[in-house]
Amino acid sequence: KNEVEQSPQNLTAQEGEFITINCSYSVGISALHWLQQHPGGGIVSLFMLSSGKKKHGRLIATINIQEKHSSLHITASHPRDSAVYICAVRSYNTDKLIFGTGTRLQVFP
Amino acid sequence: DTEVTQTPKHLVMGMTNKKSLKCEQHMGHRAMYWYKQKAKKPPELMFVYSYEKLSINESVPSRFSPECPNSSLLNLHLHALQPEDSALYLCASSQPRQAYEQYFGPGTRLTVT
């Protein structure tokens, strides 16, 4: 079993739909990252969380430390949101990120 | 400046060639990372430099040789690579051992022929 699990693996949506991507982890962490990667492209950091909730534009990320679970929400989805979304955790006293396998999102007009 | 730059963008090399990948950041970060990413897979950590010293080597074959000449630069020297080493090579930087964001570069797409 991976230390970081994401669901779903693949997700399709119509433009305007509300989208949720989930991440569960099994290790103690100092922070959780949500990353975005467009096809063939580099990785963009969307959020870094250690507690609570963060919002940036149409994106919202939440984390429940007790339940070892985080969600990434996209409101009013748009075709340009089509990308792979990766959850990654940094465990205590380490420079390493442990990555989930990613969620491939396609938003159709 | 929140940018990590990588050169070249694309690289094609033969199995007997020697080449280098370069990464640069000017955010004052003291941790820098090399990742390898195959298609449709998450990045795999290769090396971490912390305060210009190699702190993590994830059992990477010696045909990959990292170098951190100063706090802003990170190189990855390549020699005698195999076709299975073809991948996207990503560099990242952050502050070490703290819950800070990692900033990723755009990557170098490497093809070994």
PDB file of C-alpha atoms in Angstrom:
ATOM      1  CA  LYS A   1       0.000   0.000   0.000  1.00  0.00           C
ATOM      2  CA  ASN A   2       1.327   3.430  -0.969  1.00  0.00           C
ATOM      3  CA  GLU A   3       1.934   5.926   1.801  1.00  0.00           C
ATOM      4  CA  VAL A   4      -0.052   8.513  -0.174  1.00  0.00           C
ATOM      5  CA  GLU A   5      -3.222   7.459  -1.960  1.00  0.00           C
ATOM      6  CA  GLN A   6      -5.280   9.646  -4.274  1.00  0.00           C
ATOM      7  CA  SER A   7      -8.744   9.188  -5.659  1.00  0.00           C
ATOM      8  CA  PRO A   8     -10.043   9.142  -8.229  1.00  0.00           C
ATOM      9  CA  GLN A   9      -7.212   8.237 -10.612  1.00  0.00           C
ATOM     10  CA  ASN A  10      -9.083   9.733 -13.557  1.00  0.00           C
ATOM     11  CA  LEU A  11     -11.849  12.278 -13.587  1.00  0.00           C
ATOM     12  CA  THR A  12     -13.862  13.842 -16.392  1.00  0.00           C
ATOM     13  CA  ALA A  13     -16.195  16.776 -15.905  1.00  0.00           C
ATOM     14  CA  GLN A  14     -18.291  19.235 -17.845  1.00  0.00           C
ATOM     15  CA  GLU A  15     -17.323  22.881 -17.697  1.00  0.00           C
ATOM     16  CA  GLY A  16     -18.836  24.523 -14.651  1.00  0.00           C
ATOM     17  CA  GLU A  17     -18.971  21.410 -12.474  1.00  0.00           C
ATOM     18  CA  PHE A  18     -17.657  21.289  -8.901  1.00  0.00           C
ATOM     19  CA  ILE A  19     -14.738  18.885  -8.620  1.00  0.00           C
ATOM     20  CA  THR A  20     -13.236  17.127  -5.616  1.00  0.00           C
ATOM     21  CA  ILE A  21      -9.980  15.185  -5.521  1.00  0.00           C
ATOM     22  CA  ASN A  22      -9.087  13.257  -2.378  1.00  0.00           C
ATOM     23  CA  CYS A  23      -5.770  12.380  -0.775  1.00  0.00           C
ATOM     24  CA  SER A  24      -5.154  10.028   2.156  1.00  0.00           C
ATOM     25  CA  TYR A  25      -1.790   9.397   3.755  1.00  0.00           C
ATOM     26  CA  SER A  26      -0.459   7.016   6.366  1.00  0.00           C
ATOM     27  CA  VAL A  27       2.640   8.797   7.729  1.00  0.00           C
ATOM     28  CA  GLY A  28       3.093  11.678  10.137  1.00  0.00           C
ATOM     29  CA  ILE A  29       3.604  14.837   8.164  1.00  0.00           C
ATOM     30  CA  SER A  30       4.829  18.376   8.565  1.00  0.00           C
ATOM     31  CA  ALA A  31       3.027  19.586   5.436  1.00  0.00           C
ATOM     32  CA  LEU A  32       0.908  18.460   2.515  1.00  0.00           C
ATOM     33  CA  HIS A  33       1.268  19.874  -0.982  1.00  0.00           C
ATOM     34  CA  TRP A  34      -1.146  20.014  -3.870  1.00  0.00           C
ATOM     35  CA  LEU A  35       0.629  20.271  -7.211  1.00  0.00           C
ATOM     36  CA  GLN A  36      -0.603  20.754 -10.774  1.00  0.00           C
ATOM     37  CA  GLN A  37       1.070  19.440 -13.902  1.00  0.00           C
ATOM     38  CA  HIS A  38      -0.132  20.162 -17.425  1.00  0.00           C
ATOM     39  CA  PRO A  39       0.712  17.627 -20.168  1.00  0.00           C
ATOM     40  CA  GLY A  40       4.410  17.703 -21.017  1.00  0.00           C
ATOM     41  CA  GLY A  41       4.946  20.496 -18.540  1.00  0.00           C
ATOM     42  CA  GLY A  42       6.608  21.367 -15.302  1.00  0.00           C
ATOM     43  CA  ILE A  43       4.936  21.253 -11.926  1.00  0.00           C
ATOM     44  CA  VAL A  44       3.213  24.186 -10.261  1.00  0.00           C
ATOM     45  CA  SER A  45       2.658  24.296  -6.523  1.00  0.00           C
ATOM     46  CA  LEU A  46      -0.988  25.125  -5.800  1.00  0.00           C
ATOM     47  CA  PHE A  47      -1.122  24.848  -2.016  1.00  0.00           C
ATOM     48  CA  MET A  48       0.921  23.857   0.956  1.00  0.00           C
ATOM     49  CA  LEU A  49      -1.122  22.977   4.050  1.00  0.00           C
ATOM     50  CA  SER A  50      -0.344  21.935   7.566  1.00  0.00           C
ATOM     51  CA  SER A  51      -3.845  22.549   8.976  1.00  0.00           C
ATOM     52  CA  GLY A  52      -7.271  23.899   8.099  1.00  0.00           C
ATOM     53  CA  LYS A  53      -8.204  25.292   4.753  1.00  0.00           C
ATOM     54  CA  LYS A  54      -6.752  27.512   2.040  1.00  0.00           C
ATOM     55  CA  LYS A  55      -8.423  29.212  -0.904  1.00  0.00           C
ATOM     56  CA  HIS A  56      -6.949  30.670  -4.056  1.00  0.00           C
ATOM     57  CA  GLY A  57      -9.375  31.819  -6.709  1.00  0.00           C
ATOM     58  CA  ARG A  58     -11.550  28.848  -7.674  1.00  0.00           C
ATOM     59  CA  LEU A  59      -9.358  26.367  -5.820  1.00  0.00           C
ATOM     60  CA  ILE A  60      -9.896  25.305  -2.217  1.00  0.00           C
ATOM     61  CA  ALA A  61      -7.745  22.853  -0.274  1.00  0.00           C
ATOM     62  CA  THR A  62      -8.595  21.359   3.103  1.00  0.00           C
ATOM     63  CA  ILE A  63      -6.754  19.055   5.436  1.00  0.00           C
ATOM     64  CA  ASN A  64      -7.838  16.979   8.428  1.00  0.00           C
ATOM     65  CA  ILE A  65      -4.694  16.036  10.337  1.00  0.00           C
ATOM     66  CA  GLN A  66      -6.480  13.631  12.698  1.00  0.00           C
ATOM     67  CA  GLU A  67      -8.006  11.699   9.810  1.00  0.00           C
ATOM     68  CA  LYS A  68      -4.878  12.024   7.623  1.00  0.00           C
ATOM     69  CA  HIS A  69      -6.949  13.246   4.723  1.00  0.00           C
ATOM     70  CA  SER A  70      -6.938  16.215   2.374  1.00  0.00           C
ATOM     71  CA  SER A  71      -9.228  17.357  -0.414  1.00  0.00           C
ATOM     72  CA  LEU A  72      -8.732  19.682  -3.346  1.00  0.00           C
ATOM     73  CA  HIS A  73     -11.870  21.339  -4.673  1.00  0.00           C
ATOM     74  CA  ILE A  74     -12.269  23.212  -7.936  1.00  0.00           C
ATOM     75  CA  THR A  75     -15.372  25.352  -8.243  1.00  0.00           C
ATOM     76  CA  ALA A  76     -16.831  26.305 -11.647  1.00  0.00           C
ATOM     77  CA  SER A  77     -14.363  24.067 -13.484  1.00  0.00           C
ATOM     78  CA  HIS A  78     -12.963  25.192 -16.824  1.00  0.00           C
ATOM     79  CA  PRO A  79     -11.207  23.314 -19.652  1.00  0.00           C
ATOM     80  CA  ARG A  80      -7.938  25.043 -18.711  1.00  0.00           C
ATOM     81  CA  ASP A  81      -8.120  23.182 -15.373  1.00  0.00           C
ATOM     82  CA  SER A  82      -7.421  19.963 -17.306  1.00  0.00           C
ATOM     83  CA  ALA A  83      -4.181  18.658 -15.836  1.00  0.00           C
ATOM     84  CA  VAL A  84      -2.776  16.078 -13.463  1.00  0.00           C
ATOM     85  CA  TYR A  85      -3.205  16.993  -9.797  1.00  0.00           C
ATOM     86  CA  ILE A  86      -0.686  15.477  -7.436  1.00  0.00           C
ATOM     87  CA  CYS A  87      -0.830  15.252  -3.666  1.00  0.00           C
ATOM     88  CA  ALA A  88       2.542  15.072  -1.909  1.00  0.00           C
ATOM     89  CA  VAL A  89       3.421  14.971   1.784  1.00  0.00           C
ATOM     90  CA  ARG A  90       6.567  15.951   3.616  1.00  0.00           C
ATOM     91  CA  SER A  91       7.151  13.741   6.621  1.00  0.00           C
ATOM     92  CA  TYR A  92       8.804  15.061   9.790  1.00  0.00           C
ATOM     93  CA  ASN A  93      12.463  16.114   9.740  1.00  0.00           C
ATOM     94  CA  THR A  94      13.062  15.254   6.120  1.00  0.00           C
ATOM     95  CA  ASP A  95      13.602  17.100   2.872  1.00  0.00           C
ATOM     96  CA  LYS A  96      11.737  14.385   0.962  1.00  0.00           C
ATOM     97  CA  LEU A  97       8.291  14.639  -0.554  1.00  0.00           C
ATOM     98  CA  ILE A  98       6.245  11.454  -0.849  1.00  0.00           C
ATOM     99  CA  PHE A  99       4.033  11.669  -3.916  1.00  0.00           C
ATOM    100  CA  GLY A 100       0.627  10.251  -4.661  1.00  0.00           C
ATOM    101  CA  THR A 101       0.040   8.719  -8.070  1.00  0.00           C
ATOM    102  CA  GLY A 102      -1.892  11.741  -9.311  1.00  0.00           C
ATOM    103  CA  THR A 103      -5.413  12.406 -10.551  1.00  0.00           C
ATOM    104  CA  ARG A 104      -5.833  13.076 -14.242  1.00  0.00           C
ATOM    105  CA  LEU A 105      -8.610  15.640 -14.730  1.00  0.00           C
ATOM    106  CA  GLN A 106     -10.241  16.463 -18.050  1.00  0.00           C
ATOM    107  CA  VAL A 107     -12.816  19.231 -18.209  1.00  0.00           C
ATOM    108  CA  PHE A 108     -14.877  19.374 -21.399  1.00  0.00           C
ATOM    109  CA  PRO A 109     -16.587  22.515 -22.700  1.00  0.00           C
TER     110      PRO A 109
ATOM    111  CA  ASP B   1      11.599  36.106  -8.227  1.00  0.00           C
ATOM    112  CA  THR B   2       9.932  32.738  -7.597  1.00  0.00           C
ATOM    113  CA  GLU B   3      11.356  30.981 -10.592  1.00  0.00           C
ATOM    114  CA  VAL B   4      13.446  27.866 -11.011  1.00  0.00           C
ATOM    115  CA  THR B   5      15.041  27.707 -14.439  1.00  0.00           C
ATOM    116  CA  GLN B   6      16.349  24.616 -16.185  1.00  0.00           C
ATOM    117  CA  THR B   7      18.456  24.219 -19.303  1.00  0.00           C
ATOM    118  CA  PRO B   8      18.255  22.751 -21.800  1.00  0.00           C
ATOM    119  CA  LYS B   9      14.544  22.273 -22.357  1.00  0.00           C
ATOM    120  CA  HIS B  10      15.110  19.229 -24.531  1.00  0.00           C
ATOM    121  CA  LEU B  11      18.148  16.989 -24.883  1.00  0.00           C
ATOM    122  CA  VAL B  12      18.818  14.041 -27.162  1.00  0.00           C
ATOM    123  CA  MET B  13      21.975  12.099 -26.441  1.00  0.00           C
ATOM    124  CA  GLY B  14      23.594   8.849 -27.439  1.00  0.00           C
ATOM    125  CA  MET B  15      24.587   6.205 -24.945  1.00  0.00           C
ATOM    126  CA  THR B  16      28.262   7.157 -25.176  1.00  0.00           C
ATOM    127  CA  ASN B  17      27.768  10.905 -24.778  1.00  0.00           C
ATOM    128  CA  LYS B  18      28.497  13.066 -21.755  1.00  0.00           C
ATOM    129  CA  LYS B  19      26.075  15.910 -21.111  1.00  0.00           C
ATOM    130  CA  SER B  20      24.928  18.081 -18.206  1.00  0.00           C
ATOM    131  CA  LEU B  21      21.596  19.426 -17.056  1.00  0.00           C
ATOM    132  CA  LYS B  22      21.543  22.771 -15.280  1.00  0.00           C
ATOM    133  CA  CYS B  23      19.196  24.260 -12.719  1.00  0.00           C
ATOM    134  CA  GLU B  24      19.246  27.739 -11.190  1.00  0.00           C
ATOM    135  CA  GLN B  25      17.226  29.598  -8.556  1.00  0.00           C
ATOM    136  CA  HIS B  26      17.631  33.011  -6.937  1.00  0.00           C
ATOM    137  CA  MET B  27      15.114  32.683  -4.111  1.00  0.00           C
ATOM    138  CA  GLY B  28      17.762  32.080  -1.459  1.00  0.00           C
ATOM    139  CA  HIS B  29      16.657  28.479  -1.052  1.00  0.00           C
ATOM    140  CA  ARG B  30      19.244  26.203   0.543  1.00  0.00           C
ATOM    141  CA  ALA B  31      17.730  22.862  -0.538  1.00  0.00           C
ATOM    142  CA  MET B  32      17.720  21.746  -4.154  1.00  0.00           C
ATOM    143  CA  TYR B  33      16.363  18.551  -5.652  1.00  0.00           C
ATOM    144  CA  TRP B  34      16.589  16.410  -8.768  1.00  0.00           C
ATOM    145  CA  TYR B  35      13.592  14.313  -9.741  1.00  0.00           C
ATOM    146  CA  LYS B  36      13.052  11.900 -12.610  1.00  0.00           C
ATOM    147  CA  GLN B  37       9.569  11.544 -14.043  1.00  0.00           C
ATOM    148  CA  LYS B  38       8.422   8.897 -16.504  1.00  0.00           C
ATOM    149  CA  ALA B  39       5.236   9.348 -18.505  1.00  0.00           C
ATOM    150  CA  LYS B  40       2.040   9.131 -16.470  1.00  0.00           C
ATOM    151  CA  LYS B  41       3.945   8.547 -13.231  1.00  0.00           C
ATOM    152  CA  PRO B  42       4.652  10.850 -10.289  1.00  0.00           C
ATOM    153  CA  PRO B  43       8.153  12.289  -9.898  1.00  0.00           C
ATOM    154  CA  GLU B  44      10.780  10.051  -8.302  1.00  0.00           C
ATOM    155  CA  LEU B  45      13.328  11.712  -6.068  1.00  0.00           C
ATOM    156  CA  MET B  46      16.940  11.222  -7.164  1.00  0.00           C
ATOM    157  CA  PHE B  47      19.085  13.589  -5.082  1.00  0.00           C
ATOM    158  CA  VAL B  48      18.740  16.303  -2.461  1.00  0.00           C
ATOM    159  CA  TYR B  49      21.334  18.958  -1.669  1.00  0.00           C
ATOM    160  CA  SER B  50      20.988  20.789   1.619  1.00  0.00           C
ATOM    161  CA  TYR B  51      23.315  23.750   2.245  1.00  0.00           C
ATOM    162  CA  GLU B  52      25.282  22.684  -0.844  1.00  0.00           C
ATOM    163  CA  LYS B  53      25.974  19.228   0.574  1.00  0.00           C
ATOM    164  CA  LEU B  54      24.487  16.016  -0.774  1.00  0.00           C
ATOM    165  CA  SER B  55      21.999  14.910   1.888  1.00  0.00           C
ATOM    166  CA  ILE B  56      19.945  12.288   0.040  1.00  0.00           C
ATOM    167  CA  ASN B  57      20.912   9.922  -2.766  1.00  0.00           C
ATOM    168  CA  GLU B  58      18.067   7.572  -3.571  1.00  0.00           C
ATOM    169  CA  SER B  59      20.378   4.777  -4.770  1.00  0.00           C
ATOM    170  CA  VAL B  60      20.746   6.411  -8.160  1.00  0.00           C
ATOM    171  CA  PRO B  61      23.152   4.707 -10.621  1.00  0.00           C
ATOM    172  CA  SER B  62      26.570   6.328 -10.859  1.00  0.00           C
ATOM    173  CA  ARG B  63      25.967   7.294 -14.492  1.00  0.00           C
ATOM    174  CA  PHE B  64      24.058  10.216 -12.908  1.00  0.00           C
ATOM    175  CA  SER B  65      26.382  12.546 -11.026  1.00  0.00           C
ATOM    176  CA  PRO B  66      24.989  15.608  -9.215  1.00  0.00           C
ATOM    177  CA  GLU B  67      26.932  18.724  -8.404  1.00  0.00           C
ATOM    178  CA  CYS B  68      26.011  21.829  -6.412  1.00  0.00           C
ATOM    179  CA  PRO B  69      28.697  24.469  -7.147  1.00  0.00           C
ATOM    180  CA  ASN B  70      26.946  27.151  -5.058  1.00  0.00           C
ATOM    181  CA  SER B  71      23.647  27.841  -3.337  1.00  0.00           C
ATOM    182  CA  SER B  72      21.949  28.962  -6.576  1.00  0.00           C
ATOM    183  CA  LEU B  73      23.101  26.283  -8.998  1.00  0.00           C
ATOM    184  CA  LEU B  74      22.533  22.575  -9.343  1.00  0.00           C
ATOM    185  CA  ASN B  75      23.927  20.394 -12.111  1.00  0.00           C
ATOM    186  CA  LEU B  76      23.270  16.822 -13.121  1.00  0.00           C
ATOM    187  CA  HIS B  77      26.094  15.256 -15.129  1.00  0.00           C
ATOM    188  CA  LEU B  78      25.098  12.410 -17.407  1.00  0.00           C
ATOM    189  CA  HIS B  79      27.404   9.738 -18.789  1.00  0.00           C
ATOM    190  CA  ALA B  80      26.813   6.387 -20.491  1.00  0.00           C
ATOM    191  CA  LEU B  81      23.056   6.557 -20.085  1.00  0.00           C
ATOM    192  CA  GLN B  82      20.646   3.850 -21.153  1.00  0.00           C
ATOM    193  CA  PRO B  83      17.477   4.283 -23.250  1.00  0.00           C
ATOM    194  CA  GLU B  84      15.399   3.590 -20.120  1.00  0.00           C
ATOM    195  CA  ASP B  85      16.845   6.782 -18.620  1.00  0.00           C
ATOM    196  CA  SER B  86      14.753   8.780 -21.090  1.00  0.00           C
ATOM    197  CA  ALA B  87      12.395  10.879 -18.968  1.00  0.00           C
ATOM    198  CA  LEU B  88      11.536  14.377 -17.799  1.00  0.00           C
ATOM    199  CA  TYR B  89      14.130  15.579 -15.289  1.00  0.00           C
ATOM    200  CA  LEU B  90      12.782  18.109 -12.845  1.00  0.00           C
ATOM    201  CA  CYS B  91      14.696  20.383 -10.528  1.00  0.00           C
ATOM    202  CA  ALA B  92      13.116  21.930  -7.445  1.00  0.00           C
ATOM    203  CA  SER B  93      14.161  24.138  -4.566  1.00  0.00           C
ATOM    204  CA  SER B  94      12.910  25.019  -1.085  1.00  0.00           C
ATOM    205  CA  GLN B  95      14.119  25.925   2.352  1.00  0.00           C
ATOM    206  CA  PRO B  96      15.518  22.802   3.966  1.00  0.00           C
ATOM    207  CA  ARG B  97      13.758  20.757   6.627  1.00  0.00           C
ATOM    208  CA  GLN B  98      10.905  23.165   7.110  1.00  0.00           C
ATOM    209  CA  ALA B  99       7.346  23.132   5.906  1.00  0.00           C
ATOM    210  CA  TYR B 100       8.027  25.414   2.976  1.00  0.00           C
ATOM    211  CA  GLU B 101       6.800  25.059  -0.580  1.00  0.00           C
ATOM    212  CA  GLN B 102       8.928  23.367  -3.171  1.00  0.00           C
ATOM    213  CA  TYR B 103       9.253  25.339  -6.360  1.00  0.00           C
ATOM    214  CA  PHE B 104       9.697  23.244  -9.480  1.00  0.00           C
ATOM    215  CA  GLY B 105      11.427  24.087 -12.715  1.00  0.00           C
ATOM    216  CA  PRO B 106       9.879  23.360 -16.119  1.00  0.00           C
ATOM    217  CA  GLY B 107      12.030  20.268 -16.593  1.00  0.00           C
ATOM    218  CA  THR B 108      14.422  18.911 -19.198  1.00  0.00           C
ATOM    219  CA  ARG B 109      12.964  16.308 -21.542  1.00  0.00           C
ATOM    220  CA  LEU B 110      15.794  13.811 -22.058  1.00  0.00           C
ATOM    221  CA  THR B 111      15.848  11.210 -24.817  1.00  0.00           C
ATOM    222  CA  VAL B 112      18.641   8.628 -24.870  1.00  0.00           C
ATOM    223  CA  THR B 113      19.141   6.943 -28.240  1.00  0.00           C
TER     224      THR B 113
END
